[in-house]
Amino acid sequence: RDKVTAAYELKEFVDSLESPRKVILMVKAGPVVDAVTDSLLPYLQEGDIVIDAGNSYYKDTKRRMDHYAHLSVNFFGMGVSGGEKGALMGPSIMPSGNREFYNTYLSKLLTDISAHTEDGSPCCDYIGPEGSGQYVKMVHNGIEYGDIQIIDEAYFIMKNMLGMTNAQMADTFESWNQGRLDSFLVEITHKILREKDPDTGDDLIDHILDEAGQKGTGMWTAIEGLEMHMAIPTMAEAVFARNLSAVKDERIVAAQAFTERPSFVVEDVKAMLEDLEQAVYASKIISYAQGFQLLGKASREHGWNLRLGDIALLWREGCIIRAKFLGRIKDAYDGADGEVQNLMLTDEFRDEIKAAVPGWRRVVAKAIEAGLYVPTLANSLLYFDGYTSAKLPANLCQAQRD
Ligand code: 6PG
């Protein structure tokens, strides 16, 4: 930290590094990565290492590794999560590329700058070859989209079905953050709900438009699910939810065409809030189960040998989906000797899902009765019902195809 040297020209920058040089790029994913790497080439020497730490598409990373290997430069793809706070306090780091080079030149450097858990373990470990680091980061972001949307639907139910104020919701999320839902996203949710608008003094959240943007990594995860023939509806619905939110003008027109909203009664608000916590927790398990199934399938398809339990450990600190819960995913893999068909079936989570289902069903049914848009809570439950059904209507589908 006391050895920062600023450089104003590329040559000056490259010359200031020890050989083999290790250059970490933090630039916008896409053609800029190629352009910046190409501009470094005249100054690099055989064996130097360039690490792309952006949210690049994993197939681009593989293409770059092959391309730059011909030019004797070792190209690494590295998933990094943590935003501004991660930049200051240490992020979660998911590096991929040549294993020997990683062990010899990068392991210490990257683990030193990564976030660390309370017990001192670094949130950085070698992921695998090719673009596997960026793939794991992409699925991390798909999970992030799912987590965000699950929380948003809980907020929506509290507000529109349970009639809670922002302060009451903030208190609820704060208490959830002290239990099994302890996570970065639940923590910032209660803080957001208490934030005041500096101009009006109102609660800030009530001045924010219900239109969510996106940069594309959640969408890539959903596309990857389709390409891999995997059912990952929780993460895909979270992307659809942002898409639907973005067509605000269309929604206003449609809302005017269908002004009648269903009437509903919630008899016991306290009991339904308890059901909601069950629904949120169970949907989260389902979402992670889908994410880890996708990682498992990709690992088999590409021969990456991903260590799924260890990947969960890398997300315990530093990153956006940071949560206590992740240590339990590692326990679930360890408990099953790494052979996990689906996280919801493991000793670690099976009983909790079982206990959550009745309340989860009640709250989803009531939200649908009330006309509320709760795609991730509902589709996680439908996924659970479909995945745990020995019989699905696919026999008719197959007959129709024939
Ligand atoms: C991170 C984040 C970061 C960003 C994503 C999603 O782990 O630090 O994932 O990379 O939040 O790109 O951004 P959008 O929500 O804008 O798509």
Short mmCIF file of C-alpha atoms and ligand atoms in Angstrom, two decimals:
data_model
loop_
_atom_site.label_atom_id
_atom_site.label_comp_id
_atom_site.label_asym_id
_atom_site.label_seq_id
_atom_site.Cartn_x
_atom_site.Cartn_y
_atom_site.Cartn_z
CA ARG A 1 0.00 0.00 0.00
CA ASP A 2 2.93 2.32 0.60
CA LYS A 3 4.41 1.35 -2.75
CA VAL A 4 2.06 2.81 -5.32
CA THR A 5 3.73 4.18 -8.42
CA ALA A 6 1.70 6.14 -10.93
CA ALA A 7 2.58 5.89 -14.63
CA TYR A 8 1.32 8.11 -17.38
CA GLU A 9 2.40 6.15 -20.46
CA LEU A 10 2.00 2.44 -21.18
CA LYS A 11 5.72 1.93 -21.72
CA GLU A 12 6.56 3.67 -18.46
CA PHE A 13 3.97 1.51 -16.70
CA VAL A 14 5.19 -1.79 -18.18
CA ASP A 15 8.85 -0.89 -17.54
CA SER A 16 8.06 -0.24 -13.88
CA LEU A 17 7.00 -3.90 -13.35
CA GLU A 18 9.17 -6.81 -12.27
CA SER A 19 9.58 -9.68 -14.71
CA PRO A 20 7.55 -11.71 -15.44
CA ARG A 21 5.18 -8.76 -15.53
CA LYS A 22 1.70 -9.20 -14.18
CA VAL A 23 -0.79 -6.72 -15.56
CA ILE A 24 -4.34 -6.69 -14.20
CA LEU A 25 -6.89 -5.05 -16.52
CA MET A 26 -9.97 -3.49 -14.99
CA VAL A 27 -11.65 -2.21 -18.12
CA LYS A 28 -15.11 -2.53 -19.62
CA ALA A 29 -15.81 -6.01 -20.98
CA GLY A 30 -15.89 -6.37 -24.75
CA PRO A 31 -13.59 -5.04 -27.51
CA VAL A 32 -11.84 -2.69 -25.05
CA VAL A 33 -10.15 -5.72 -23.45
CA ASP A 34 -8.65 -6.72 -26.83
CA ALA A 35 -7.69 -3.12 -27.60
CA VAL A 36 -5.92 -2.56 -24.26
CA THR A 37 -4.16 -5.95 -24.39
CA ASP A 38 -3.03 -5.27 -27.98
CA SER A 39 -1.67 -1.88 -26.98
CA LEU A 40 0.41 -3.54 -24.23
CA LEU A 41 1.90 -6.16 -26.55
CA PRO A 42 4.79 -4.11 -27.97
CA TYR A 43 6.16 -3.64 -24.44
CA LEU A 44 5.59 -7.13 -23.05
CA GLN A 45 8.07 -9.99 -23.12
CA GLU A 46 7.68 -13.74 -23.40
CA GLY A 47 6.15 -15.15 -20.23
CA ASP A 48 4.49 -11.92 -19.09
CA ILE A 49 0.96 -12.25 -17.77
CA VAL A 50 -2.13 -10.21 -18.62
CA ILE A 51 -5.17 -10.73 -16.41
CA ASP A 52 -8.60 -9.58 -17.51
CA ALA A 53 -10.56 -8.89 -14.31
CA GLY A 54 -13.73 -7.57 -15.96
CA ASN A 55 -17.09 -9.23 -16.45
CA SER A 56 -16.01 -10.68 -19.81
CA TYR A 57 -17.95 -13.35 -21.63
CA TYR A 58 -16.22 -16.66 -20.89
CA LYS A 59 -15.98 -17.68 -24.55
CA ASP A 60 -14.14 -14.42 -25.29
CA THR A 61 -11.67 -15.28 -22.52
CA LYS A 62 -10.95 -18.68 -24.07
CA ARG A 63 -10.47 -17.06 -27.50
CA ARG A 64 -8.08 -14.48 -26.00
CA MET A 65 -6.08 -17.16 -24.15
CA ASP A 66 -5.52 -19.04 -27.43
CA HIS A 67 -4.78 -15.87 -29.40
CA TYR A 68 -2.25 -14.38 -26.96
CA ALA A 69 -0.58 -17.75 -26.32
CA HIS A 70 0.63 -17.54 -29.94
CA LEU A 71 2.19 -14.22 -29.05
CA SER A 72 3.87 -15.77 -25.96
CA VAL A 73 1.75 -13.84 -23.46
CA ASN A 74 -0.14 -15.70 -20.74
CA PHE A 75 -3.67 -14.44 -20.69
CA PHE A 76 -5.77 -15.05 -17.57
CA GLY A 77 -9.50 -14.53 -17.07
CA MET A 78 -10.45 -13.50 -13.58
CA GLY A 79 -13.91 -13.03 -12.10
CA VAL A 80 -13.91 -10.27 -9.48
CA SER A 81 -16.84 -9.31 -7.30
CA GLY A 82 -17.13 -6.59 -4.73
CA GLY A 83 -17.76 -3.24 -6.34
CA GLU A 84 -16.30 -0.10 -4.74
CA LYS A 85 -16.13 -1.64 -1.26
CA GLY A 86 -14.32 -4.69 -2.61
CA ALA A 87 -11.78 -2.42 -4.28
CA LEU A 88 -10.93 -0.90 -0.89
CA MET A 89 -11.37 -3.84 1.48
CA GLY A 90 -10.59 -6.80 -0.81
CA PRO A 91 -12.88 -8.50 -3.31
CA SER A 92 -13.82 -12.09 -4.01
CA ILE A 93 -11.52 -13.33 -6.80
CA MET A 94 -12.10 -16.20 -9.26
CA PRO A 95 -8.99 -16.66 -11.48
CA SER A 96 -8.65 -19.06 -14.42
CA GLY A 97 -5.88 -19.92 -16.84
CA ASN A 98 -2.64 -21.88 -16.78
CA ARG A 99 -2.43 -23.62 -13.40
CA GLU A 100 1.37 -23.69 -13.16
CA PHE A 101 1.66 -19.99 -13.87
CA TYR A 102 -1.07 -19.33 -11.35
CA ASN A 103 0.73 -21.29 -8.63
CA THR A 104 4.12 -19.79 -9.38
CA TYR A 105 3.33 -16.15 -10.06
CA LEU A 106 -0.21 -15.23 -9.09
CA SER A 107 -1.43 -17.26 -6.14
CA LYS A 108 0.20 -15.17 -3.40
CA LEU A 109 -0.40 -11.83 -5.08
CA LEU A 110 -4.11 -12.48 -5.61
CA THR A 111 -4.88 -14.16 -2.29
CA ASP A 112 -3.16 -11.25 -0.51
CA ILE A 113 -5.42 -8.66 -2.13
CA SER A 114 -8.62 -10.71 -1.81
CA ALA A 115 -11.22 -10.46 0.96
CA HIS A 116 -10.67 -12.75 3.93
CA THR A 117 -13.23 -14.48 6.12
CA GLU A 118 -13.28 -14.13 9.92
CA ASP A 119 -11.18 -17.28 10.23
CA GLY A 120 -8.56 -15.76 7.89
CA SER A 121 -9.30 -17.79 4.74
CA PRO A 122 -8.81 -15.87 1.50
CA CYS A 123 -11.80 -15.48 -0.86
CA CYS A 124 -9.60 -16.32 -3.82
CA ASP A 125 -8.67 -19.68 -5.28
CA TYR A 126 -7.72 -21.10 -8.66
CA ILE A 127 -10.92 -22.01 -10.50
CA GLY A 128 -9.78 -23.90 -13.59
CA PRO A 129 -8.59 -23.55 -17.19
CA GLU A 130 -10.03 -21.48 -20.07
CA GLY A 131 -12.76 -18.99 -19.18
CA SER A 132 -13.93 -20.94 -16.12
CA GLY A 133 -13.21 -18.00 -13.75
CA GLN A 134 -15.42 -15.71 -15.77
CA TYR A 135 -18.04 -18.45 -16.06
CA VAL A 136 -18.18 -18.81 -12.29
CA LYS A 137 -18.45 -15.01 -11.96
CA MET A 138 -21.25 -15.01 -14.55
CA VAL A 139 -23.21 -17.57 -12.51
CA HIS A 140 -22.42 -15.54 -9.37
CA ASN A 141 -24.13 -12.61 -11.10
CA GLY A 142 -27.10 -14.78 -12.16
CA ILE A 143 -27.44 -15.75 -8.50
CA GLU A 144 -27.06 -12.07 -7.55
CA TYR A 145 -29.97 -11.19 -9.88
CA GLY A 146 -32.03 -13.98 -8.25
CA ASP A 147 -31.19 -12.84 -4.70
CA ILE A 148 -32.04 -9.22 -5.54
CA GLN A 149 -35.37 -10.13 -7.15
CA ILE A 150 -36.36 -12.47 -4.29
CA ILE A 151 -35.72 -9.65 -1.80
CA ASP A 152 -37.59 -7.17 -4.02
CA GLU A 153 -40.65 -9.41 -4.12
CA ALA A 154 -40.58 -9.76 -0.33
CA TYR A 155 -40.52 -5.93 -0.12
CA PHE A 156 -43.40 -5.76 -2.62
CA ILE A 157 -45.50 -8.22 -0.59
CA MET A 158 -44.75 -6.43 2.70
CA LYS A 159 -45.73 -3.10 1.16
CA ASN A 160 -48.74 -4.04 -0.94
CA MET A 161 -50.16 -7.09 0.78
CA LEU A 162 -49.21 -6.63 4.41
CA GLY A 163 -49.51 -2.83 4.39
CA MET A 164 -46.16 -2.25 6.12
CA THR A 165 -44.39 1.11 6.26
CA ASN A 166 -40.81 1.60 5.06
CA ALA A 167 -39.67 1.78 8.70
CA GLN A 168 -41.44 -1.49 9.55
CA MET A 169 -39.94 -3.15 6.48
CA ALA A 170 -36.49 -1.85 7.40
CA ASP A 171 -36.88 -3.36 10.89
CA THR A 172 -37.96 -6.69 9.39
CA PHE A 173 -35.03 -6.88 6.96
CA GLU A 174 -32.69 -5.87 9.77
CA SER A 175 -33.97 -8.71 11.95
CA TRP A 176 -33.78 -11.15 8.99
CA ASN A 177 -30.17 -10.08 8.58
CA GLN A 178 -29.50 -11.31 12.10
CA GLY A 179 -30.73 -14.80 11.26
CA ARG A 180 -30.18 -17.33 8.50
CA LEU A 181 -30.65 -14.66 5.79
CA ASP A 182 -27.57 -12.74 6.99
CA SER A 183 -26.08 -11.32 3.78
CA PHE A 184 -24.77 -8.17 2.10
CA LEU A 185 -27.94 -7.70 0.03
CA VAL A 186 -30.36 -8.02 2.99
CA GLU A 187 -28.10 -5.69 4.98
CA ILE A 188 -28.13 -2.95 2.32
CA THR A 189 -31.90 -3.42 1.86
CA HIS A 190 -32.67 -2.30 5.41
CA LYS A 191 -30.26 0.60 5.01
CA ILE A 192 -31.84 1.63 1.68
CA LEU A 193 -35.30 1.57 3.27
CA ARG A 194 -34.12 4.01 5.98
CA GLU A 195 -32.35 6.35 3.53
CA LYS A 196 -33.85 9.85 3.24
CA ASP A 197 -34.10 11.93 0.08
CA PRO A 198 -31.87 14.99 0.77
CA ASP A 199 -34.16 17.33 -1.20
CA THR A 200 -37.53 16.44 0.31
CA GLY A 201 -36.69 14.56 3.51
CA ASP A 202 -38.98 11.74 2.31
CA ASP A 203 -37.93 8.12 2.26
CA LEU A 204 -35.63 7.87 -0.76
CA ILE A 205 -37.08 4.56 -1.95
CA ASP A 206 -40.42 6.25 -2.71
CA HIS A 207 -38.67 8.57 -5.17
CA ILE A 208 -36.99 5.80 -7.14
CA LEU A 209 -38.69 4.70 -10.36
CA ASP A 210 -39.67 1.03 -10.68
CA GLU A 211 -37.45 0.56 -13.72
CA ALA A 212 -34.34 -1.61 -13.25
CA GLY A 213 -31.38 -1.58 -15.63
CA GLN A 214 -28.86 -4.33 -16.27
CA LYS A 215 -25.44 -4.81 -17.81
CA GLY A 216 -25.99 -8.29 -19.21
CA THR A 217 -24.31 -10.91 -17.02
CA GLY A 218 -27.64 -12.12 -15.58
CA MET A 219 -28.94 -12.44 -19.12
CA TRP A 220 -25.87 -14.47 -20.12
CA THR A 221 -26.58 -16.85 -17.23
CA ALA A 222 -30.18 -17.29 -18.39
CA ILE A 223 -29.03 -17.88 -21.99
CA GLU A 224 -26.45 -20.36 -20.72
CA GLY A 225 -29.22 -22.24 -18.90
CA LEU A 226 -31.18 -22.53 -22.14
CA GLU A 227 -28.10 -23.59 -24.10
CA MET A 228 -27.21 -26.20 -21.49
CA HIS A 229 -30.81 -27.49 -21.43
CA MET A 230 -31.03 -26.70 -17.73
CA ALA A 231 -34.03 -25.49 -15.74
CA ILE A 232 -32.85 -22.33 -13.97
CA PRO A 233 -36.16 -20.44 -13.73
CA THR A 234 -35.35 -18.41 -10.60
CA MET A 235 -32.40 -16.63 -12.22
CA ALA A 236 -34.11 -16.40 -15.62
CA GLU A 237 -37.25 -14.91 -14.05
CA ALA A 238 -35.11 -12.33 -12.30
CA VAL A 239 -33.85 -11.20 -15.71
CA PHE A 240 -37.39 -11.18 -17.15
CA ALA A 241 -38.50 -9.13 -14.14
CA ARG A 242 -35.93 -6.43 -14.95
CA ASN A 243 -37.00 -6.52 -18.62
CA LEU A 244 -40.65 -6.11 -17.66
CA SER A 245 -39.81 -3.32 -15.23
CA ALA A 246 -37.97 -1.45 -18.00
CA VAL A 247 -41.08 -1.06 -20.20
CA LYS A 248 -42.67 1.34 -17.75
CA ASP A 249 -44.59 3.29 -20.44
CA GLU A 250 -46.19 0.10 -21.75
CA ARG A 251 -47.07 -0.97 -18.21
CA ILE A 252 -48.80 2.34 -17.53
CA VAL A 253 -50.95 1.93 -20.65
CA ALA A 254 -51.74 -1.67 -19.75
CA ALA A 255 -52.59 -0.74 -16.15
CA GLN A 256 -55.10 1.78 -17.49
CA ALA A 257 -56.70 -0.93 -19.62
CA PHE A 258 -57.10 -3.25 -16.62
CA THR A 259 -57.88 -1.00 -13.69
CA GLU A 260 -59.67 -3.57 -11.57
CA ARG A 261 -57.39 -5.15 -9.00
CA PRO A 262 -58.41 -8.26 -7.07
CA SER A 263 -59.61 -7.86 -3.52
CA PHE A 264 -57.99 -9.95 -0.81
CA VAL A 265 -57.83 -10.17 2.96
CA VAL A 266 -54.79 -11.04 5.07
CA GLU A 267 -56.12 -12.21 8.39
CA ASP A 268 -52.89 -12.60 10.32
CA VAL A 269 -50.15 -10.23 9.17
CA LYS A 270 -47.62 -11.54 11.69
CA ALA A 271 -48.11 -15.15 10.62
CA MET A 272 -47.85 -14.19 6.94
CA LEU A 273 -44.61 -12.32 7.61
CA GLU A 274 -43.23 -15.53 9.11
CA ASP A 275 -44.41 -17.39 6.00
CA LEU A 276 -42.64 -14.78 3.89
CA GLU A 277 -39.31 -15.36 5.62
CA GLN A 278 -39.72 -19.08 4.87
CA ALA A 279 -40.55 -18.28 1.23
CA VAL A 280 -37.51 -16.03 0.84
CA TYR A 281 -35.15 -18.53 2.43
CA ALA A 282 -36.47 -21.52 0.49
CA SER A 283 -36.42 -19.58 -2.82
CA LYS A 284 -32.82 -18.63 -2.10
CA ILE A 285 -31.85 -22.28 -1.59
CA ILE A 286 -33.64 -23.18 -4.83
CA SER A 287 -31.90 -20.37 -6.72
CA TYR A 288 -28.45 -21.46 -5.50
CA ALA A 289 -29.35 -25.08 -6.22
CA GLN A 290 -30.05 -24.10 -9.83
CA GLY A 291 -26.85 -22.06 -10.05
CA PHE A 292 -24.71 -24.89 -8.73
CA GLN A 293 -26.39 -27.37 -11.06
CA LEU A 294 -25.49 -25.11 -13.96
CA LEU A 295 -21.88 -24.91 -12.74
CA GLY A 296 -21.78 -28.70 -12.42
CA LYS A 297 -23.08 -29.20 -15.94
CA ALA A 298 -20.62 -26.66 -17.39
CA SER A 299 -17.79 -28.32 -15.51
CA ARG A 300 -18.63 -31.71 -17.01
CA GLU A 301 -19.19 -30.33 -20.53
CA HIS A 302 -15.92 -28.38 -20.61
CA GLY A 303 -13.86 -30.79 -18.46
CA TRP A 304 -13.07 -28.01 -15.97
CA ASN A 305 -13.23 -30.11 -12.77
CA LEU A 306 -14.80 -27.29 -10.79
CA ARG A 307 -14.75 -27.86 -7.03
CA LEU A 308 -18.25 -26.61 -6.33
CA GLY A 309 -18.12 -26.60 -2.52
CA ASP A 310 -14.89 -24.58 -2.60
CA ILE A 311 -16.44 -22.08 -5.02
CA ALA A 312 -19.17 -21.38 -2.45
CA LEU A 313 -16.41 -20.52 0.05
CA LEU A 314 -14.98 -17.85 -2.28
CA TRP A 315 -18.27 -15.95 -2.05
CA ARG A 316 -18.43 -15.82 1.75
CA GLU A 317 -16.84 -12.37 1.93
CA GLY A 318 -16.04 -9.47 -0.37
CA CYS A 319 -18.72 -10.05 -2.97
CA ILE A 320 -22.26 -8.89 -3.62
CA ILE A 321 -23.86 -12.24 -2.73
CA ARG A 322 -21.72 -12.51 0.41
CA ALA A 323 -23.73 -14.53 2.95
CA LYS A 324 -23.24 -16.82 5.95
CA PHE A 325 -25.39 -19.35 4.09
CA LEU A 326 -22.52 -20.07 1.66
CA GLY A 327 -20.50 -21.94 4.28
CA ARG A 328 -23.44 -24.34 4.50
CA ILE A 329 -23.27 -25.02 0.75
CA LYS A 330 -19.68 -26.14 1.28
CA ASP A 331 -20.86 -28.34 4.18
CA ALA A 332 -23.57 -29.78 1.90
CA TYR A 333 -20.91 -30.79 -0.67
CA ASP A 334 -18.56 -32.13 1.99
CA GLY A 335 -21.40 -34.10 3.60
CA ALA A 336 -22.16 -35.74 0.28
CA ASP A 337 -18.48 -36.36 -0.61
CA GLY A 338 -18.86 -33.85 -3.45
CA GLU A 339 -21.61 -35.93 -5.11
CA VAL A 340 -24.58 -33.58 -4.97
CA GLN A 341 -27.47 -34.13 -7.36
CA ASN A 342 -29.25 -30.99 -6.20
CA LEU A 343 -28.56 -28.93 -3.08
CA MET A 344 -32.19 -29.17 -1.97
CA LEU A 345 -31.77 -32.93 -1.51
CA THR A 346 -28.74 -32.70 0.76
CA ASP A 347 -28.85 -33.36 4.51
CA GLU A 348 -27.92 -29.72 4.97
CA PHE A 349 -31.01 -28.26 3.30
CA ARG A 350 -33.68 -30.97 2.88
CA ASP A 351 -35.36 -30.52 6.26
CA GLU A 352 -35.35 -26.74 6.02
CA ILE A 353 -37.06 -26.85 2.62
CA LYS A 354 -39.60 -29.33 3.98
CA ALA A 355 -40.35 -27.04 6.91
CA ALA A 356 -40.62 -23.98 4.63
CA VAL A 357 -42.96 -25.40 2.00
CA PRO A 358 -46.36 -24.91 3.73
CA GLY A 359 -45.74 -21.22 4.57
CA TRP A 360 -44.05 -20.62 1.20
CA ARG A 361 -47.11 -22.04 -0.58
CA ARG A 362 -49.49 -19.93 1.55
CA VAL A 363 -47.72 -16.66 0.88
CA VAL A 364 -47.23 -17.28 -2.87
CA ALA A 365 -50.90 -18.32 -3.27
CA LYS A 366 -52.04 -15.21 -1.39
CA ALA A 367 -49.77 -12.92 -3.44
CA ILE A 368 -51.15 -14.36 -6.68
CA GLU A 369 -54.69 -14.00 -5.35
CA ALA A 370 -53.83 -10.35 -4.59
CA GLY A 371 -52.55 -9.82 -8.16
CA LEU A 372 -48.94 -9.18 -7.15
CA TYR A 373 -46.04 -9.92 -9.48
CA VAL A 374 -43.84 -12.40 -7.58
CA PRO A 375 -42.10 -14.42 -10.32
CA THR A 376 -39.06 -15.68 -8.41
CA LEU A 377 -40.91 -16.70 -5.23
CA ALA A 378 -43.58 -18.45 -7.33
CA ASN A 379 -41.31 -20.03 -9.92
CA SER A 380 -38.87 -21.30 -7.31
CA LEU A 381 -41.82 -23.08 -5.73
CA LEU A 382 -42.98 -24.41 -9.11
CA TYR A 383 -39.43 -25.61 -9.80
CA PHE A 384 -39.49 -27.39 -6.44
CA ASP A 385 -42.84 -28.97 -7.29
CA GLY A 386 -41.67 -30.00 -10.76
CA TYR A 387 -38.24 -31.28 -9.69
CA THR A 388 -39.70 -33.37 -6.89
CA SER A 389 -42.50 -34.86 -9.05
CA ALA A 390 -42.01 -38.36 -10.34
CA LYS A 391 -44.67 -37.56 -12.95
CA LEU A 392 -44.89 -34.49 -15.17
CA PRO A 393 -47.24 -33.84 -18.11
CA ALA A 394 -44.30 -34.40 -20.47
CA ASN A 395 -45.81 -37.69 -21.66
CA LEU A 396 -48.50 -35.66 -23.43
CA CYS A 397 -45.85 -33.25 -24.72
CA GLN A 398 -43.87 -36.17 -26.10
CA ALA A 399 -47.00 -37.63 -27.73
CA GLN A 400 -47.73 -34.26 -29.32
CA ARG A 401 -44.18 -34.11 -30.69
CA ASP A 402 -44.50 -37.61 -32.11
C1 6PG B 1 -20.02 -7.61 -8.50
C2 6PG B 1 -21.21 -7.25 -9.29
C3 6PG B 1 -20.94 -6.29 -10.40
C4 6PG B 1 -22.27 -5.77 -10.91
C5 6PG B 1 -22.83 -6.69 -11.96
C6 6PG B 1 -24.30 -6.61 -12.16
O1 6PG B 1 -19.98 -8.79 -8.24
O2 6PG B 1 -19.21 -6.77 -8.12
O3 6PG B 1 -21.76 -8.41 -9.84
O4 6PG B 1 -20.14 -6.96 -11.31
O5 6PG B 1 -23.14 -5.60 -9.85
O6 6PG B 1 -22.16 -6.37 -13.13
O7 6PG B 1 -24.62 -5.39 -12.67
P1 6PG B 1 -26.05 -5.09 -13.24
O8 6PG B 1 -27.04 -5.31 -12.14
O9 6PG B 1 -25.95 -3.64 -13.63
O10 6PG B 1 -26.28 -5.96 -14.42
#
